[in-house]
Amino acid sequence: METSFVERLAAARIGETFNQYAGSQLRRDRLTAYLAERRETRLLLVAEAPGYRGTRISGIPLTSERQLTGTGPAEATATIVQAVLAELGIQSEVLLWNVVPTHPGTESSNRPPTRVEIEAGAPFLAQLSEGRRVIAIGRVAQARIGGPYVRHPSRGGAAAFRAGLAAALG
């Protein structure tokens, strides 16, 4: 399942986004392994889209290259999310994903995803949502999936993200 999912994602054209999986076997392999490791998880946290310093480089949602290898760029959101999951003791019990699984923006910037890009990412999100409790991280994710929402950790939202996630897991 994971390999075919990742290959479909690598072949997808999602609006004007950069598909970080299309030209990188390393990123496809990392995502395949990540999805396999979390196949049985029952909790899916869904954010907006890959950041230029995080998933765009690492291939793992809400994870930076520095978190994987100890070198390379770090991303603030990924750093906060991973720290909170570790603090709550649930890192291995959560599958992380984005409403738009490919990067909107450039090599050095992010931009909000368009409605078309959000819709194009929907089949991937739907497949990963099956049988899982889904919690949106941020308003863009909540607008797409509804249900419980926690504050996005960026721009001063780290404490609210942690408190919201802890409360949602209650």
Coordinates of C-alpha atoms in Angstrom, one line a residue:
M1 CA 0.0 0.0 0.0
E2 CA 2.7 2.5 1.0
T3 CA 4.8 2.1 -2.2
S4 CA 1.8 2.6 -4.5
F5 CA 0.5 5.5 -2.5
V6 CA 3.9 7.2 -2.6
E7 CA 4.4 6.5 -6.3
R8 CA 0.9 8.0 -7.1
L9 CA 1.9 11.1 -5.0
A10 CA 5.2 11.4 -6.8
A11 CA 3.4 11.4 -10.1
A12 CA 0.7 13.9 -9.0
R13 CA 0.5 17.4 -10.3
I14 CA -1.0 19.5 -7.5
G15 CA -1.6 22.9 -8.9
E16 CA 1.5 25.1 -9.0
T17 CA 3.2 23.3 -6.1
F18 CA 6.7 21.8 -6.1
N19 CA 6.4 18.0 -5.9
Q20 CA 9.3 17.1 -3.6
Y21 CA 8.8 13.4 -4.3
A22 CA 8.9 13.5 -8.1
G23 CA 12.6 13.8 -8.5
S24 CA 13.9 12.2 -5.3
Q25 CA 14.1 8.5 -4.6
L26 CA 15.4 9.4 -1.1
R27 CA 12.3 11.4 -0.3
R28 CA 10.0 8.6 -1.7
D29 CA 11.9 6.0 0.3
R30 CA 11.7 8.0 3.5
L31 CA 8.0 8.6 3.0
T32 CA 7.3 5.0 2.2
A33 CA 9.2 3.9 5.4
Y34 CA 7.4 6.5 7.5
L35 CA 4.0 5.4 6.3
A36 CA 4.8 1.8 6.9
E37 CA 6.1 2.5 10.4
R38 CA 2.8 4.3 11.2
R39 CA 0.4 2.0 9.3
E40 CA -1.4 1.0 12.6
T41 CA -1.6 4.5 14.1
R42 CA -5.1 5.7 14.9
L43 CA -4.4 9.4 15.1
L44 CA -3.8 11.6 12.1
L45 CA -2.6 15.2 12.6
V46 CA -3.1 17.3 9.5
A47 CA -1.5 20.7 8.8
E48 CA -1.6 23.0 5.8
A49 CA 1.3 22.2 3.5
P50 CA 5.0 21.4 3.4
G51 CA 7.4 24.2 4.4
Y52 CA 10.4 25.1 2.3
R53 CA 12.8 24.2 5.1
G54 CA 10.9 21.1 6.3
T55 CA 9.0 18.5 4.3
R56 CA 10.2 20.0 1.0
I57 CA 13.7 18.8 1.9
S58 CA 13.1 15.9 4.2
G59 CA 10.1 14.2 2.6
I60 CA 8.5 13.5 5.9
P61 CA 5.5 15.6 6.9
L62 CA 6.2 18.2 9.7
T63 CA 9.8 17.0 10.0
S64 CA 13.0 18.8 9.0
E65 CA 16.1 17.4 7.6
R66 CA 18.0 18.3 10.8
Q67 CA 15.6 16.2 12.8
L68 CA 16.3 13.2 10.6
T69 CA 20.0 13.5 10.1
G70 CA 21.4 16.1 12.5
T71 CA 22.4 18.4 9.7
G72 CA 20.7 20.6 7.1
P73 CA 17.9 23.1 7.7
A74 CA 15.6 23.1 10.6
E75 CA 12.0 24.4 10.4
A76 CA 10.3 26.1 13.3
T77 CA 6.9 24.4 12.9
A78 CA 8.5 20.9 12.5
T79 CA 10.7 21.6 15.6
I80 CA 7.7 22.6 17.7
V81 CA 5.4 19.8 16.5
Q82 CA 8.0 17.1 17.1
A83 CA 8.9 18.5 20.5
V84 CA 5.3 18.6 21.6
L85 CA 4.7 15.1 20.4
A86 CA 7.8 13.9 22.3
E87 CA 6.7 15.8 25.4
L88 CA 3.3 14.2 25.3
G89 CA 4.9 10.8 24.7
I90 CA 3.0 10.1 21.4
Q91 CA 5.6 10.6 18.7
S92 CA 5.3 7.0 17.4
E93 CA 1.5 7.0 17.8
V94 CA 0.8 9.8 15.4
L95 CA 0.7 10.0 11.6
L96 CA 1.5 13.5 10.4
W97 CA 0.2 14.8 7.0
N98 CA -0.7 18.0 5.2
V99 CA -3.9 19.0 3.4
V100 CA -1.6 19.8 0.4
P101 CA 1.2 17.2 0.4
T102 CA 3.5 19.0 -2.0
H103 CA 5.2 22.4 -1.4
P104 CA 3.4 25.6 -2.4
G105 CA 6.1 28.3 -2.8
T106 CA 9.7 28.4 -3.8
E107 CA 13.0 27.1 -2.6
S108 CA 13.2 29.9 -0.1
S109 CA 9.5 30.8 0.6
N110 CA 6.1 29.4 1.5
R111 CA 2.8 30.6 0.2
P112 CA -0.8 29.6 1.2
P113 CA -2.1 26.8 -1.0
T114 CA -4.9 27.6 -3.4
R115 CA -8.4 26.1 -3.3
V116 CA -7.5 24.0 -6.4
E117 CA -4.3 22.7 -4.7
I118 CA -6.3 21.8 -1.6
E119 CA -8.8 19.9 -3.7
A120 CA -6.1 18.1 -5.6
G121 CA -4.5 16.9 -2.3
A122 CA -7.9 15.6 -1.0
P123 CA -7.6 12.0 -2.3
F124 CA -4.3 11.5 -0.5
L125 CA -5.7 12.9 2.7
A126 CA -8.9 10.8 2.4
Q127 CA -6.9 7.6 2.0
L128 CA -4.8 8.3 5.1
S129 CA -7.8 9.4 7.1
E130 CA -9.6 6.0 6.8
G131 CA -10.0 4.4 10.2
R132 CA -8.1 7.2 12.0
R133 CA -9.1 10.0 14.3
V134 CA -8.2 13.2 12.5
I135 CA -7.2 16.5 14.2
A136 CA -6.6 19.6 12.1
I137 CA -3.6 21.8 12.8
G138 CA -4.5 25.3 11.8
R139 CA -7.5 26.9 10.1
V140 CA -6.6 25.9 6.5
A141 CA -6.7 22.2 7.6
Q142 CA -9.8 22.7 9.6
A143 CA -11.6 24.4 6.7
R144 CA -10.9 21.3 4.6
I145 CA -11.5 18.5 7.0
G146 CA -13.7 20.0 9.7
G147 CA -13.8 18.4 13.1
P148 CA -11.4 19.1 16.0
Y149 CA -8.9 21.9 15.5
V150 CA -5.7 23.0 17.3
R151 CA -3.8 26.2 16.8
H152 CA -1.0 26.1 14.3
P153 CA 2.3 26.4 16.1
S154 CA 3.8 29.1 13.9
R155 CA 3.9 32.8 14.6
G156 CA 3.8 32.5 18.4
G157 CA 1.3 29.6 18.5
A158 CA 3.5 27.0 20.2
A159 CA 1.9 27.2 23.6
A160 CA -1.6 27.2 22.2
F161 CA -0.7 24.2 19.9
R162 CA 0.6 22.2 22.9
A163 CA -2.4 23.1 25.1
G164 CA -4.9 22.4 22.3
L165 CA -3.4 19.1 21.4
A166 CA -3.2 18.0 25.0
A167 CA -6.8 19.0 25.5
A168 CA -7.9 17.2 22.3
L169 CA -6.2 14.0 23.4
G170 CA -7.7 14.5 26.9

